[in-house]
Tab-separated table of C-alpha atoms in Angstrom:
chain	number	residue	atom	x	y	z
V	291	UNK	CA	64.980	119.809	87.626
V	292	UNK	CA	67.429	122.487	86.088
V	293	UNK	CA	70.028	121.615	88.670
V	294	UNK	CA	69.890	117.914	87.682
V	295	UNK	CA	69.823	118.670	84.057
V	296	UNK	CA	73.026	120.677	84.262
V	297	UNK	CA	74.855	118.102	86.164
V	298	UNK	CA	73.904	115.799	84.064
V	299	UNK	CA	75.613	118.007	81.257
V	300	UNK	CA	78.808	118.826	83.253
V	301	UNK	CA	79.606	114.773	83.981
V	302	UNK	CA	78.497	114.321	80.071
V	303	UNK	CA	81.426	116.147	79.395
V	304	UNK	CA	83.872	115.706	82.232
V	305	UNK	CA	83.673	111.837	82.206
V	306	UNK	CA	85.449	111.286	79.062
V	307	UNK	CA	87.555	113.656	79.783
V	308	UNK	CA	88.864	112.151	83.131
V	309	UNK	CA	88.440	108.034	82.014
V	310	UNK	CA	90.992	108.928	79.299
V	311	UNK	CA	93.353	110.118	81.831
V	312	UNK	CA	92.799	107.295	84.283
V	313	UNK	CA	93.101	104.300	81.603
V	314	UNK	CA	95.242	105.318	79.541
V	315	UNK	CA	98.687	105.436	81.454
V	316	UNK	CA	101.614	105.623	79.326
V	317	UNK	CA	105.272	106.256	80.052
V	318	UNK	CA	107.141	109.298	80.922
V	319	UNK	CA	109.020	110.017	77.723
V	320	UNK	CA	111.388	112.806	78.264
V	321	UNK	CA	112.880	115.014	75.251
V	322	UNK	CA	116.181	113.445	75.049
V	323	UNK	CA	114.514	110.053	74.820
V	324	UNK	CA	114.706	108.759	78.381
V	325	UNK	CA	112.285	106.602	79.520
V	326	UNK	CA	110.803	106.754	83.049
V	327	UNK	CA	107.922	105.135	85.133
V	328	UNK	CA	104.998	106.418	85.393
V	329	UNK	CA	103.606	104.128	88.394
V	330	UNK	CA	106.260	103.462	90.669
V	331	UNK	CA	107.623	99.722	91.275
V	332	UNK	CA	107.074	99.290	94.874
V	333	UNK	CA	109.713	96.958	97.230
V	334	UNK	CA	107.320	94.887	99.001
V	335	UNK	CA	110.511	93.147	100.998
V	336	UNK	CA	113.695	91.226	101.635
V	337	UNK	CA	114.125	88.166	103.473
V	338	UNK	CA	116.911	85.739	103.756
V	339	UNK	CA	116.043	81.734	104.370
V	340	UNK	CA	118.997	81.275	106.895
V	341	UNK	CA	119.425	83.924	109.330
V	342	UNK	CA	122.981	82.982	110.958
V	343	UNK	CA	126.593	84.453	110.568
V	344	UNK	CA	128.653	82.131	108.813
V	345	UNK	CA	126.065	79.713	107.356
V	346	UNK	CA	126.470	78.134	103.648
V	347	UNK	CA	123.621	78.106	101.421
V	348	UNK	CA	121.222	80.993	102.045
V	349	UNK	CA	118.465	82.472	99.698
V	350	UNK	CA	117.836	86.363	99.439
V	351	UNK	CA	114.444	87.162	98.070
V	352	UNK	CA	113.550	91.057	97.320
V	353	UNK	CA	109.902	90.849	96.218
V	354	UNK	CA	108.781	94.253	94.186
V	355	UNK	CA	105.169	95.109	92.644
V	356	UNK	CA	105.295	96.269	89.517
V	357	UNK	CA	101.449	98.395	89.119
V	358	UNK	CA	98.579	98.684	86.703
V	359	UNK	CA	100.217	101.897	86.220
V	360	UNK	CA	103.296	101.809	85.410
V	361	UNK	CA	103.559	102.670	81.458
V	362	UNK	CA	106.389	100.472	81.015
V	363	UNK	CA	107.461	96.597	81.580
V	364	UNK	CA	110.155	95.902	84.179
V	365	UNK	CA	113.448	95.568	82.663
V	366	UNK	CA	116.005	95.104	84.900
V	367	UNK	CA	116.381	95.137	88.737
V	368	UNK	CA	119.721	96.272	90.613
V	369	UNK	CA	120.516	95.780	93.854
V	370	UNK	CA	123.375	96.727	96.037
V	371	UNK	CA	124.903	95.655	99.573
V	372	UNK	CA	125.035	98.801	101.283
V	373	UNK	CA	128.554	99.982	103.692
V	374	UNK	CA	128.833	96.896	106.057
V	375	UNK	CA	131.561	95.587	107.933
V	376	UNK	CA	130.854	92.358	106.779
V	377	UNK	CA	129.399	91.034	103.631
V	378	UNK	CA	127.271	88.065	101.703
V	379	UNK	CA	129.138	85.881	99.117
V	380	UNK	CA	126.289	85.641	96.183
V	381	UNK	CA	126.663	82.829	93.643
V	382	UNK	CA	125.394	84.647	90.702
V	383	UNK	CA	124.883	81.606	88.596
V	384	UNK	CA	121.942	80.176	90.875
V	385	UNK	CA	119.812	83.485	91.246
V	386	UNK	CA	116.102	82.639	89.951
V	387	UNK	CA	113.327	85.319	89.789
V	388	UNK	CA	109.115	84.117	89.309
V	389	UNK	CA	105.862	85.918	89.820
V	390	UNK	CA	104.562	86.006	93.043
V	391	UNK	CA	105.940	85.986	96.967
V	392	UNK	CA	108.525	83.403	98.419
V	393	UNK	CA	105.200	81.910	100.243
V	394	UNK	CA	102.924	81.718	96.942
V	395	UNK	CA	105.228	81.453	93.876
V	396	UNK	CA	103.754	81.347	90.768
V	397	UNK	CA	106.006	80.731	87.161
V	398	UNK	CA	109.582	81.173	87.211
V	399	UNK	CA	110.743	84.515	84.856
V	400	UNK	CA	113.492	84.012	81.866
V	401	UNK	CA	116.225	85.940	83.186
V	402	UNK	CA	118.412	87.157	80.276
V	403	UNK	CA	121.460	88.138	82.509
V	404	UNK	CA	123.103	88.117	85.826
V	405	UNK	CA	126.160	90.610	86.853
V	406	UNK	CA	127.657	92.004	89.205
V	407	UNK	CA	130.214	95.259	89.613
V	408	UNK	CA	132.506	93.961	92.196
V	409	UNK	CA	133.334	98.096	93.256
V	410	UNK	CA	130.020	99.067	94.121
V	411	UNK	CA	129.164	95.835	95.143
V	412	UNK	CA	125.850	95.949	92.383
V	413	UNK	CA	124.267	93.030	91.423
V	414	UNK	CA	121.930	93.684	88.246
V	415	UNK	CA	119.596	90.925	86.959
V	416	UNK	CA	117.769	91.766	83.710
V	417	UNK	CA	114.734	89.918	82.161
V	418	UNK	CA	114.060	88.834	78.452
V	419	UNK	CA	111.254	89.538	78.169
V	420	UNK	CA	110.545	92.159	79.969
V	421	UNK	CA	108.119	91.970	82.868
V	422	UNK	CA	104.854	93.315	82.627
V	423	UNK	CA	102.648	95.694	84.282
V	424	UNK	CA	100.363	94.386	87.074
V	425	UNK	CA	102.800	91.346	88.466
V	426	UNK	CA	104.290	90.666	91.736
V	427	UNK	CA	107.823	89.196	91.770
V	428	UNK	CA	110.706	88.109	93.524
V	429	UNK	CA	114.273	87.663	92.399
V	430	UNK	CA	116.425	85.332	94.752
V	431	UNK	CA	120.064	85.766	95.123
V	432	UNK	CA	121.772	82.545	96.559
V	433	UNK	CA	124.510	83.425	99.068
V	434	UNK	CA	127.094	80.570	99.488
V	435	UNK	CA	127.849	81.907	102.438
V	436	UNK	CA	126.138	84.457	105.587
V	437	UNK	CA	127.945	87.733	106.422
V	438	UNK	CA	130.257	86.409	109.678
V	439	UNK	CA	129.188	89.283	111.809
V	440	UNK	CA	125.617	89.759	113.000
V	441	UNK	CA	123.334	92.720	112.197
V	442	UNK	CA	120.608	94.367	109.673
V	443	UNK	CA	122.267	94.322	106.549
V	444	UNK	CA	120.665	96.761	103.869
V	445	UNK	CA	120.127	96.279	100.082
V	446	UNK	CA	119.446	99.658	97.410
V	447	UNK	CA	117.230	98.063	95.166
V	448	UNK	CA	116.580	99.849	92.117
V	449	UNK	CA	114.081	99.524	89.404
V	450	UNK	CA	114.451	100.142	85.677
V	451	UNK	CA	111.964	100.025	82.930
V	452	UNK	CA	112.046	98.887	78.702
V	453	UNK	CA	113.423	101.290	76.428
V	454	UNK	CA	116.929	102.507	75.045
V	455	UNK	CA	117.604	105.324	77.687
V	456	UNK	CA	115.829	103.876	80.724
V	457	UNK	CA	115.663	106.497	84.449
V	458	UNK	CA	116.039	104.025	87.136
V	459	UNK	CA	113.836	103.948	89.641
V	460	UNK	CA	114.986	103.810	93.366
V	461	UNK	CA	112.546	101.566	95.582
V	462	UNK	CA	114.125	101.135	98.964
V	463	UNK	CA	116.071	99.276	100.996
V	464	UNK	CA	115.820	95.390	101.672
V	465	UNK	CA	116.508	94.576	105.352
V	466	UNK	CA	117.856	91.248	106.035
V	467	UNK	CA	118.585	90.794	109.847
V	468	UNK	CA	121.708	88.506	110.338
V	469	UNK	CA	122.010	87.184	114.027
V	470	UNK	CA	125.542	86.169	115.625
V	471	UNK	CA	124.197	82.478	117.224
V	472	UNK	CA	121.883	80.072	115.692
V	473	UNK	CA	119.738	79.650	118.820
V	474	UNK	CA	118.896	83.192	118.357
V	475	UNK	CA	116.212	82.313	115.724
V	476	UNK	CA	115.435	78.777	116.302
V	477	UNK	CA	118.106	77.050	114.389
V	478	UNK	CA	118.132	73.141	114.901
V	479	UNK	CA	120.747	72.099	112.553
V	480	UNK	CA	118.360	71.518	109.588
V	481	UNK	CA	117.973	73.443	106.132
V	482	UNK	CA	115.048	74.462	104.920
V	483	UNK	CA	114.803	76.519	101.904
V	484	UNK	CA	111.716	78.469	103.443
């Protein structure tokens, strides 16, 4: 009975204790007023819809999960084309982002801006309003044209959260497998978005 009555006690105590911690997950603010994460973004994947050198009018989608957790909303995404010796031709102007995978979209994200930084070959897409904790999303890049040499081509995708001195976040890289002849992956002359 005394056992039982003291843990009783101890949990009476601990319990608040510890759900404060758990629920109440705010960001890292550091002393000089940068703002961090405090669940990490996670890059779920890349994919492309056309897999071949050379072909005209492929999507890039780099799905990320943004946790429960993560104090802050999503801000802005970058992502860069790693050293290749051959590279994708992105048409900024057609790049859409929504909640969700490529195979279950949900509604399409307001994307305040698209640009690029043509020596680090950085593409950064930033959303008005921010995106919230607790979403999955994908931004799509459209390519206008296929790197012309085959190979796994590798994206840095960073993440970066709200504030006025946001830390990126580095999640990974997107693989996207480029394959020197169309038979190699079932091509039969048709598009097809997905």
């Amino acid at each position: 009975m005394i056992r039982w009555s003291r843990l009783g006690a101890i949990l009476a105590v601990s319990l608040p204790v510890l759900g404060t911690g758990v629920l109440s997950a705010r960001a890292v603010q550091l002393p000089d007023g940068t703002v961090a994460f405090t669940g990490m973004p996670i890059l779920d994947g890349a994919s492309a819809s056309q897999n071949a050198v050379y072909f005209w009018g492929s999507w890039y989608a780099f799905t990320i999960t943004i946790p429960e957790n993560a104090g802050e909303p999503l801000h802005k995404v970058t992502i860069a084309q790693e050293n290749n010796v051959a590279y994708a031709y992105f048409d900024l102007s057609r790049t859409e982002a929504y909640e969700g995978s490529r195979r279950q979209s949900g509604a399409k994200l307001p994307i305040k801006a698209v640009t690029r930084d043509p020596e680090r070959r950085l593409i950064t897409v930033e959303f008005e309003p921010p995106v919230l904790p607790g979403r999955k999303i994908t931004i799509e890049l459209y390519a206008n044209r296929n790197p012309d040499v085959g190979g796994v081509y590798l994206y840095g995708v960073t993440a970066f959260p709200a504030g006025e001195k946001p830390r990126g976040q580095f999640l990974g890289y997107g693989r996207i497998h480029i394959y020197d002849s169309y038979d190699s992956f079932g091509f039969r002359g048709r598009f097809r978005r997905w």
